[in-house]
mmCIF file of C-alpha atoms in Angstrom:
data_model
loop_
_atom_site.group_PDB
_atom_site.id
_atom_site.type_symbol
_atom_site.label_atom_id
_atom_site.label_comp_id
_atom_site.label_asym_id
_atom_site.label_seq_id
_atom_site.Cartn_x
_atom_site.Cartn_y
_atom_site.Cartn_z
ATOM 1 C CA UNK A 1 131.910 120.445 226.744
ATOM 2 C CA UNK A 2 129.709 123.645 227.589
ATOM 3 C CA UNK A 3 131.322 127.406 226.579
ATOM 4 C CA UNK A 4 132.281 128.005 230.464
ATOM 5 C CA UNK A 5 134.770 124.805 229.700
ATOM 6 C CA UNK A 6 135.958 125.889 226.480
ATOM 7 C CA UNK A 7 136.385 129.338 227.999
ATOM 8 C CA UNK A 8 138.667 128.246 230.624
ATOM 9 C CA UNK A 9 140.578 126.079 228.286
ATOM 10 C CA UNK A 10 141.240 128.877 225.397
ATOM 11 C CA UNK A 11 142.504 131.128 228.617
ATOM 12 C CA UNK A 12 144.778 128.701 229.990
ATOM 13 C CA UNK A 13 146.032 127.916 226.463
ATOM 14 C CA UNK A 14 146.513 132.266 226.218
ATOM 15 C CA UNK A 15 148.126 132.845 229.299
ATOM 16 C CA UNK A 16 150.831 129.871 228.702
ATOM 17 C CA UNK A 17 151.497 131.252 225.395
ATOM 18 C CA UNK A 18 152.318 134.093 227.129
ATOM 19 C CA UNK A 19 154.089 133.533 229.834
ATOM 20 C CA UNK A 20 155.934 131.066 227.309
ATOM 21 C CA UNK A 21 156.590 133.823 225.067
ATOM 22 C CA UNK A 22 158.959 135.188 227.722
ATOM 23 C CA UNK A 23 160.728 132.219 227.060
ATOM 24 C CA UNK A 24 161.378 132.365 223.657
ATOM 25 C CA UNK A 25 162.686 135.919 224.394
ATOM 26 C CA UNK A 26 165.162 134.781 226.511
ATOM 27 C CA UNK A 27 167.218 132.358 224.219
ATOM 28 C CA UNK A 28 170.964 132.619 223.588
ATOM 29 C CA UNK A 29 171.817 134.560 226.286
ATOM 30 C CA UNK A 30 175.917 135.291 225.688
ATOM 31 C CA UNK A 31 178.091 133.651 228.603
ATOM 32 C CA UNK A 32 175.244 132.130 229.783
ATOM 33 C CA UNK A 33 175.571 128.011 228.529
ATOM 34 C CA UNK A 34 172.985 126.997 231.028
ATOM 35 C CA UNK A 35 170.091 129.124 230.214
ATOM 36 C CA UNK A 36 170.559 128.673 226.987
ATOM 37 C CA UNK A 37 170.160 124.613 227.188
ATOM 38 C CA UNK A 38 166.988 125.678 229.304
ATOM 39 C CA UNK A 39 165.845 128.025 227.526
ATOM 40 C CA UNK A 40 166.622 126.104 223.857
ATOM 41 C CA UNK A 41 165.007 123.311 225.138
ATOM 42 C CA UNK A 42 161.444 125.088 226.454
ATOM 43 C CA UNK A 43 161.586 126.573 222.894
ATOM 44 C CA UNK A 44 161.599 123.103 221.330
ATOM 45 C CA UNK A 45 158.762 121.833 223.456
ATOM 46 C CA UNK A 46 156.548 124.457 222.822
ATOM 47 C CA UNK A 47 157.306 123.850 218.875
ATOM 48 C CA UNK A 48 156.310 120.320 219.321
ATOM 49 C CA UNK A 49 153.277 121.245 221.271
ATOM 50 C CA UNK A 50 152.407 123.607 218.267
ATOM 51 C CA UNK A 51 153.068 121.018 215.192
ATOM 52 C CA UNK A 52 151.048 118.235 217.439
ATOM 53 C CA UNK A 53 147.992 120.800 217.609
ATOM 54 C CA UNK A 54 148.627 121.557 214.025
ATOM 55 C CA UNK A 55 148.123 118.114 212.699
ATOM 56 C CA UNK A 56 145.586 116.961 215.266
ATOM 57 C CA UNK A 57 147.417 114.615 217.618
ATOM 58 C CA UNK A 58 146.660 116.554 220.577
ATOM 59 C CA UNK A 59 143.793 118.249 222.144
ATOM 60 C CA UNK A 60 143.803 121.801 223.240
ATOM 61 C CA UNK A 61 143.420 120.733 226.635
ATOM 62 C CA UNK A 62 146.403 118.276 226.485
ATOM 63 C CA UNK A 63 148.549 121.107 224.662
ATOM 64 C CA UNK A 64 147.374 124.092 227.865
ATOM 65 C CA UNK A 65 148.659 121.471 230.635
ATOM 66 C CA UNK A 66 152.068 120.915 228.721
ATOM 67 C CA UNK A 67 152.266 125.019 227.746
ATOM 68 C CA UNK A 68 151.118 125.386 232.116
ATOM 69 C CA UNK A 69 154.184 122.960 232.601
ATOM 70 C CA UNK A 70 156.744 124.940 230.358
ATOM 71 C CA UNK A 71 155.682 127.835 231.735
ATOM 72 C CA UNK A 72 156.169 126.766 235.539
ATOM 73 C CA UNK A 73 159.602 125.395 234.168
ATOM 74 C CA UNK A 74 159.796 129.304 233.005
ATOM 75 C CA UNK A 75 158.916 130.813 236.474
ATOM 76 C CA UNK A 76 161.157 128.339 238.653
ATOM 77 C CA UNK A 77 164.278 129.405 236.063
ATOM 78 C CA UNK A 78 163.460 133.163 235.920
ATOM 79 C CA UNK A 79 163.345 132.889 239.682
ATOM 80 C CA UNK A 80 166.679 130.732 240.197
ATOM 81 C CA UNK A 81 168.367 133.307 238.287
ATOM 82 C CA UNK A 82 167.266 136.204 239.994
ATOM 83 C CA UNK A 83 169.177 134.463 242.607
ATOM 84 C CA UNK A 84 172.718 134.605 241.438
ATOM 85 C CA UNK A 85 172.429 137.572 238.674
ATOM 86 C CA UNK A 86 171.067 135.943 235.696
ATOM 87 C CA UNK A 87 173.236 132.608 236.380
ATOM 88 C CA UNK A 88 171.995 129.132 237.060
ATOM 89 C CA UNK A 89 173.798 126.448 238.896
ATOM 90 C CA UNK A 90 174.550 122.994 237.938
ATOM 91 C CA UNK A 91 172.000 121.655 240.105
ATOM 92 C CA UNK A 92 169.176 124.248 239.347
ATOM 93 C CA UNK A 93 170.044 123.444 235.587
ATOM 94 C CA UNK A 94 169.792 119.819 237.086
ATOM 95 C CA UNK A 95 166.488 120.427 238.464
ATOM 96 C CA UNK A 96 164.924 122.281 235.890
ATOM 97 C CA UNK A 97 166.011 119.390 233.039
ATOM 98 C CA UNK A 98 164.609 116.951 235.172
ATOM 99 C CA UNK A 99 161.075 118.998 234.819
ATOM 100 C CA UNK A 100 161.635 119.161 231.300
ATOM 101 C CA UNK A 101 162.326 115.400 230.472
ATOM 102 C CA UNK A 102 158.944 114.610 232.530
ATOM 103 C CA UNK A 103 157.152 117.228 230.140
ATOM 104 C CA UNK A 104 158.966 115.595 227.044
ATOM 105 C CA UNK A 105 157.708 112.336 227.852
ATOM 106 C CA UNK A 106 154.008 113.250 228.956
ATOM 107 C CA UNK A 107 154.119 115.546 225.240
ATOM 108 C CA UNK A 108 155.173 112.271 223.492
ATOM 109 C CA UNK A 109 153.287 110.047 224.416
ATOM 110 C CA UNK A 110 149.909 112.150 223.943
ATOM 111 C CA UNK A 111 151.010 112.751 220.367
ATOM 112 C CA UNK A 112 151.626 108.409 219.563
#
């Protein structure tokens, strides 16, 4: 892999972290059950995509897709609940879990 490669990985793996990081600010919202269970479960993800760096069963290119994932999962949510003042629907929550099981599975099966 030549340094223009790395380059572009190490950035993609910094700008998920922070866009991710806007996540993690967000949890346990009072009143607000449904971004919570988003936002609860974006936080777990991104600790299994840390502990699966941290002992070597993923590359840093598998762990930046999965952080760019989470953190599209981020945008869509921060977006649906612009929408109806900080709420999310049943079917938005719907939606967005659906994006999250598909990033579960792709982060477990790259770290077995």
């Amino acid at each position: 892999m030549n340094a223009k490669s790395k380059l572009i990985i190490v950035g993609l793996v910094i700008g998920a972290a922070m866009a991710s990081g806007t996540v993690l600010a967000q949890t346990d919202v009072p009143g607000h059950p449904r971004v919570n269970e988003v936002n609860n479960r974006l936080e777990n993800q991104q600790d299994r995509i840390q502990n699966g760096l941290k002992n070597g069963t993923m590359t840093q290119k598998q762990a930046a897709r999965d952080e760019t994932h989470d953190a599209n999962i981020a945008r869509r949510e921060s977006v649906d609940e612009a929408k109806h003042n900080g709420h999310l629907t049943k079917q938005e929550q719907r939606n967005l879990n659906r994006s999250e099981n598909g990033n579960s599975k792709r982060i477990y099966k790259q770290k077995h």
